[in-house]
PDB file of C-alpha atoms in Angstrom:
ATOM      1  CA  MET A  15     -55.093   3.548  55.735  1.00 81.00           C
ATOM      2  CA  LYS A  16     -51.632   5.014  55.296  1.00 88.00           C
ATOM      3  CA  THR A  17     -49.449   5.631  58.288  1.00 92.00           C
ATOM      4  CA  VAL A  18     -46.728   8.184  58.914  1.00 93.00           C
ATOM      5  CA  LYS A  19     -44.130   5.442  58.332  1.00 94.00           C
ATOM      6  CA  ASP A  20     -45.390   5.101  54.742  1.00 93.00           C
ATOM      7  CA  ILE A  21     -44.620   8.713  53.844  1.00 92.00           C
ATOM      8  CA  MET A  22     -41.894   9.902  56.249  1.00 94.00           C
ATOM      9  CA  GLU A  23     -38.423  10.974  55.169  1.00 93.00           C
ATOM     10  CA  THR A  24     -35.786   8.680  56.658  1.00 94.00           C
ATOM     11  CA  GLU A  25     -32.642  10.453  55.479  1.00 93.00           C
ATOM     12  CA  ILE A  26     -32.574  13.101  58.178  1.00 94.00           C
ATOM     13  CA  VAL A  27     -30.051  15.875  58.704  1.00 95.00           C
ATOM     14  CA  THR A  28     -29.470  16.227  62.449  1.00 96.00           C
ATOM     15  CA  VAL A  29     -27.289  18.165  64.867  1.00 95.00           C
ATOM     16  CA  THR A  30     -26.160  17.466  68.419  1.00 94.00           C
ATOM     17  CA  LEU A  31     -25.911  19.629  71.495  1.00 92.00           C
ATOM     18  CA  LYS A  32     -22.199  20.053  70.657  1.00 92.00           C
ATOM     19  CA  ASP A  33     -23.036  22.012  67.494  1.00 92.00           C
ATOM     20  CA  ASN A  34     -23.468  25.769  67.383  1.00 90.00           C
ATOM     21  CA  ILE A  35     -25.944  27.988  65.570  1.00 88.00           C
ATOM     22  CA  TYR A  36     -23.532  28.788  62.742  1.00 90.00           C
ATOM     23  CA  GLU A  37     -23.174  25.063  62.017  1.00 92.00           C
ATOM     24  CA  ILE A  38     -26.961  24.685  62.038  1.00 92.00           C
ATOM     25  CA  ALA A  39     -27.401  27.592  59.622  1.00 91.00           C
ATOM     26  CA  LEU A  40     -24.754  26.119  57.341  1.00 94.00           C
ATOM     27  CA  LYS A  41     -26.473  22.708  57.308  1.00 95.00           C
ATOM     28  CA  MET A  42     -29.803  24.368  56.570  1.00 94.00           C
ATOM     29  CA  LYS A  43     -28.253  26.173  53.629  1.00 95.00           C
ATOM     30  CA  GLN A  44     -26.386  23.123  52.318  1.00 96.00           C
ATOM     31  CA  HIS A  45     -29.455  20.887  52.448  1.00 95.00           C
ATOM     32  CA  ASP A  46     -32.053  23.577  51.607  1.00 94.00           C
ATOM     33  CA  ILE A  47     -34.051  22.867  54.759  1.00 93.00           C
ATOM     34  CA  GLY A  48     -35.541  24.955  57.558  1.00 92.00           C
ATOM     35  CA  PHE A  49     -35.861  22.293  60.249  1.00 93.00           C
ATOM     36  CA  ILE A  50     -33.215  20.182  61.984  1.00 95.00           C
ATOM     37  CA  PRO A  51     -33.783  17.706  64.811  1.00 95.00           C
ATOM     38  CA  VAL A  52     -31.330  17.832  67.729  1.00 94.00           C
ATOM     39  CA  VAL A  53     -30.284  14.374  68.894  1.00 95.00           C
ATOM     40  CA  GLU A  54     -28.143  12.691  71.509  1.00 93.00           C
ATOM     41  CA  GLY A  55     -27.213   9.403  69.892  1.00 92.00           C
ATOM     42  CA  LYS A  56     -30.484   8.770  68.085  1.00 91.00           C
ATOM     43  CA  GLN A  57     -32.709  10.150  70.843  1.00 94.00           C
ATOM     44  CA  LEU A  58     -34.626  13.309  69.937  1.00 94.00           C
ATOM     45  CA  VAL A  59     -33.899  16.081  72.455  1.00 93.00           C
ATOM     46  CA  GLY A  60     -35.171  19.095  70.525  1.00 93.00           C
ATOM     47  CA  VAL A  61     -35.544  20.757  67.147  1.00 93.00           C
ATOM     48  CA  VAL A  62     -34.263  23.928  65.544  1.00 93.00           C
ATOM     49  CA  THR A  63     -36.134  25.786  62.816  1.00 90.00           C
ATOM     50  CA  ASP A  64     -34.904  28.622  60.667  1.00 90.00           C
ATOM     51  CA  ARG A  65     -37.264  30.818  62.678  1.00 88.00           C
ATOM     52  CA  ASP A  66     -35.609  29.675  65.932  1.00 87.00           C
ATOM     53  CA  LEU A  67     -32.240  30.758  64.529  1.00 86.00           C
ATOM     54  CA  VAL A  68     -33.554  34.201  63.693  1.00 84.00           C
ATOM     55  CA  VAL A  69     -35.774  34.872  66.713  1.00 81.00           C
ATOM     56  CA  ARG A  70     -33.827  33.169  69.495  1.00 79.00           C
ATOM     57  CA  GLY A  71     -30.396  33.424  67.930  1.00 76.00           C
ATOM     58  CA  TYR A  72     -29.460  36.315  65.720  1.00 72.00           C
ATOM     59  CA  ALA A  73     -32.232  38.698  66.832  1.00 65.00           C
ATOM     60  CA  GLU A  74     -31.055  38.185  70.409  1.00 68.00           C
ATOM     61  CA  LYS A  75     -27.549  39.093  69.182  1.00 69.00           C
ATOM     62  CA  HIS A  76     -26.107  35.648  69.854  1.00 68.00           C
ATOM     63  CA  SER A  77     -22.916  34.938  67.942  1.00 71.00           C
ATOM     64  CA  GLY A  78     -22.541  32.036  65.546  1.00 73.00           C
ATOM     65  CA  SER A  79     -20.672  30.130  68.240  1.00 75.00           C
ATOM     66  CA  THR A  80     -23.742  30.099  70.508  1.00 77.00           C
ATOM     67  CA  GLU A  81     -24.685  26.581  71.594  1.00 80.00           C
ATOM     68  CA  VAL A  82     -27.633  24.772  70.039  1.00 82.00           C
ATOM     69  CA  LYS A  83     -29.464  24.566  73.368  1.00 83.00           C
ATOM     70  CA  GLU A  84     -29.808  28.374  73.420  1.00 82.00           C
ATOM     71  CA  VAL A  85     -32.059  28.389  70.345  1.00 83.00           C
ATOM     72  CA  MET A  86     -33.643  24.941  70.112  1.00 83.00           C
ATOM     73  CA  SER A  87     -37.215  24.099  70.959  1.00 79.00           C
ATOM     74  CA  ASP A  88     -37.061  21.340  73.518  1.00 70.00           C
ATOM     75  CA  GLN A  89     -40.024  21.606  75.857  1.00 71.00           C
ATOM     76  CA  ILE A  90     -42.675  21.854  73.163  1.00 75.00           C
ATOM     77  CA  VAL A  91     -41.450  19.292  70.632  1.00 86.00           C
ATOM     78  CA  ILE A  92     -44.316  17.209  69.339  1.00 92.00           C
ATOM     79  CA  SER A  93     -43.312  13.854  67.915  1.00 94.00           C
ATOM     80  CA  VAL A  94     -45.388  10.953  66.639  1.00 96.00           C
ATOM     81  CA  PRO A  95     -45.064   7.174  66.404  1.00 97.00           C
ATOM     82  CA  PRO A  96     -44.651   5.609  62.947  1.00 96.00           C
ATOM     83  CA  THR A  97     -48.014   3.875  63.372  1.00 96.00           C
ATOM     84  CA  MET A  98     -49.988   7.135  63.508  1.00 95.00           C
ATOM     85  CA  THR A  99     -52.297   7.507  60.515  1.00 92.00           C
ATOM     86  CA  VAL A 100     -51.612  10.225  58.013  1.00 90.00           C
ATOM     87  CA  ASP A 101     -55.027  11.721  58.772  1.00 88.00           C
ATOM     88  CA  GLU A 102     -54.170  11.930  62.488  1.00 92.00           C
ATOM     89  CA  ALA A 103     -50.809  13.521  61.658  1.00 91.00           C
ATOM     90  CA  ALA A 104     -52.478  16.127  59.429  1.00 89.00           C
ATOM     91  CA  LYS A 105     -54.937  17.000  62.185  1.00 89.00           C
ATOM     92  CA  LEU A 106     -52.125  17.232  64.752  1.00 92.00           C
ATOM     93  CA  MET A 107     -50.156  19.553  62.461  1.00 90.00           C
ATOM     94  CA  ALA A 108     -53.185  21.771  61.943  1.00 87.00           C
ATOM     95  CA  LYS A 109     -54.073  21.872  65.636  1.00 90.00           C
ATOM     96  CA  ASN A 110     -50.531  22.767  66.720  1.00 88.00           C
ATOM     97  CA  GLN A 111     -49.639  25.011  63.760  1.00 86.00           C
ATOM     98  CA  ILE A 112     -46.609  22.943  62.792  1.00 88.00           C
ATOM     99  CA  ARG A 113     -45.322  21.894  59.404  1.00 89.00           C
ATOM    100  CA  ARG A 114     -42.997  19.057  60.411  1.00 92.00           C
ATOM    101  CA  LEU A 115     -43.289  16.137  62.809  1.00 94.00           C
ATOM    102  CA  PRO A 116     -40.372  14.058  64.067  1.00 96.00           C
ATOM    103  CA  VAL A 117     -41.222  10.347  63.998  1.00 97.00           C
ATOM    104  CA  VAL A 118     -39.965   8.485  67.068  1.00 96.00           C
ATOM    105  CA  GLU A 119     -39.953   4.770  67.832  1.00 96.00           C
ATOM    106  CA  ASN A 120     -38.440   3.237  70.982  1.00 93.00           C
ATOM    107  CA  ASN A 121     -37.175   6.706  71.981  1.00 90.00           C
ATOM    108  CA  GLN A 122     -35.188   6.993  68.742  1.00 95.00           C
ATOM    109  CA  LEU A 123     -35.689   9.401  65.854  1.00 97.00           C
ATOM    110  CA  ILE A 124     -36.454   7.338  62.768  1.00 97.00           C
ATOM    111  CA  GLY A 125     -37.924   9.909  60.403  1.00 96.00           C
ATOM    112  CA  VAL A 126     -39.599  13.232  59.795  1.00 96.00           C
ATOM    113  CA  VAL A 127     -42.917  13.860  58.101  1.00 95.00           C
ATOM    114  CA  ALA A 128     -43.546  17.296  56.614  1.00 90.00           C
ATOM    115  CA  ILE A 129     -46.723  18.917  55.393  1.00 86.00           C
ATOM    116  CA  GLY A 130     -45.311  18.517  51.885  1.00 83.00           C
ATOM    117  CA  ASP A 131     -45.064  14.757  52.378  1.00 82.00           C
ATOM    118  CA  LEU A 132     -48.813  14.716  52.906  1.00 77.00           C
ATOM    119  CA  ALA A 133     -49.357  16.516  49.615  1.00 71.00           C
ATOM    120  CA  VAL A 134     -47.112  14.234  47.523  1.00 65.00           C
ATOM    121  CA  ASN A 135     -49.644  11.422  47.514  1.00 55.00           C
ATOM    122  CA  SER A 136     -52.698  12.524  45.533  1.00 43.00           C
ATOM    123  CA  LYS A 137     -55.056  10.759  47.966  1.00 52.00           C
ATOM    124  CA  LEU A 138     -53.622  12.876  50.738  1.00 48.00           C
ATOM    125  CA  GLU A 139     -53.820  16.246  48.982  1.00 51.00           C
ATOM    126  CA  GLU A 140     -57.103  17.131  50.644  1.00 59.00           C
ATOM    127  CA  GLU A 141     -55.747  16.281  54.108  1.00 59.00           C
ATOM    128  CA  ALA A 142     -52.554  18.247  53.469  1.00 55.00           C
ATOM    129  CA  GLY A 143     -54.495  21.193  52.091  1.00 57.00           C
ATOM    130  CA  HIS A 144     -56.772  21.197  55.109  1.00 61.00           C
ATOM    131  CA  ALA A 145     -53.825  21.026  57.527  1.00 63.00           C
ATOM    132  CA  LEU A 146     -51.982  23.827  55.722  1.00 60.00           C
ATOM    133  CA  SER A 147     -55.131  25.968  55.635  1.00 62.00           C
ATOM    134  CA  GLU A 148     -55.600  25.489  59.373  1.00 62.00           C
ATOM    135  CA  ILE A 149     -51.957  26.380  60.066  1.00 59.00           C
ATOM    136  CA  SER A 150     -52.134  29.462  57.843  1.00 60.00           C
ATOM    137  CA  GLU A 151     -55.424  30.640  59.328  1.00 61.00           C
ATOM    138  CA  LYS A 152     -54.176  30.293  62.913  1.00 58.00           C
ATOM    139  CA  HIS A 153     -50.949  32.095  61.959  1.00 52.00           C
ATOM    140  CA  LYS A 154     -52.947  34.990  60.485  1.00 52.00           C
ATOM    141  CA  GLN A 155     -54.983  35.229  63.687  1.00 55.00           C
ATOM    142  CA  THR A 156     -51.799  35.207  65.764  1.00 54.00           C
ATOM    143  CA  ILE A 157     -50.253  38.102  63.839  1.00 51.00           C
ATOM    144  CA  GLY A 158     -53.529  40.013  63.457  1.00 55.00           C
ATOM    145  CA  VAL A 159     -54.066  39.677  59.693  1.00 50.00           C
ATOM    146  CA  ASN A 160     -57.620  39.305  58.367  1.00 51.00           C
TER     147      ASN A 160
END
């Protein structure tokens, strides 16, 4: 059975607590991504999504020089070990309505697995489709769409 390590992305764009939200937005634009782990050294301390920038940053009228810690998710970051099976990761994503999982080993960020990574391998398409359906369905319920 495939593990997260088999499919994770290892070339990760990261930021530190010294960065600000403008720098995060710029990195997201440059790399065409919507998710950036926040690290101290190689230790994962939080994540920032494009939604975090909008909801906790710009919508709250924070300037571009606002510190990362003002917008990052740090208390609810779910990470997984590289030995977790892809099936377990898909179920975890569906259960928690998340599309990306930081992969941590020995307290260090070593990769990120995204819902799209699950879909790349044809054997995993069903698992990825199920996880995405679960995420989408829970999101619709949250915002009141039938």
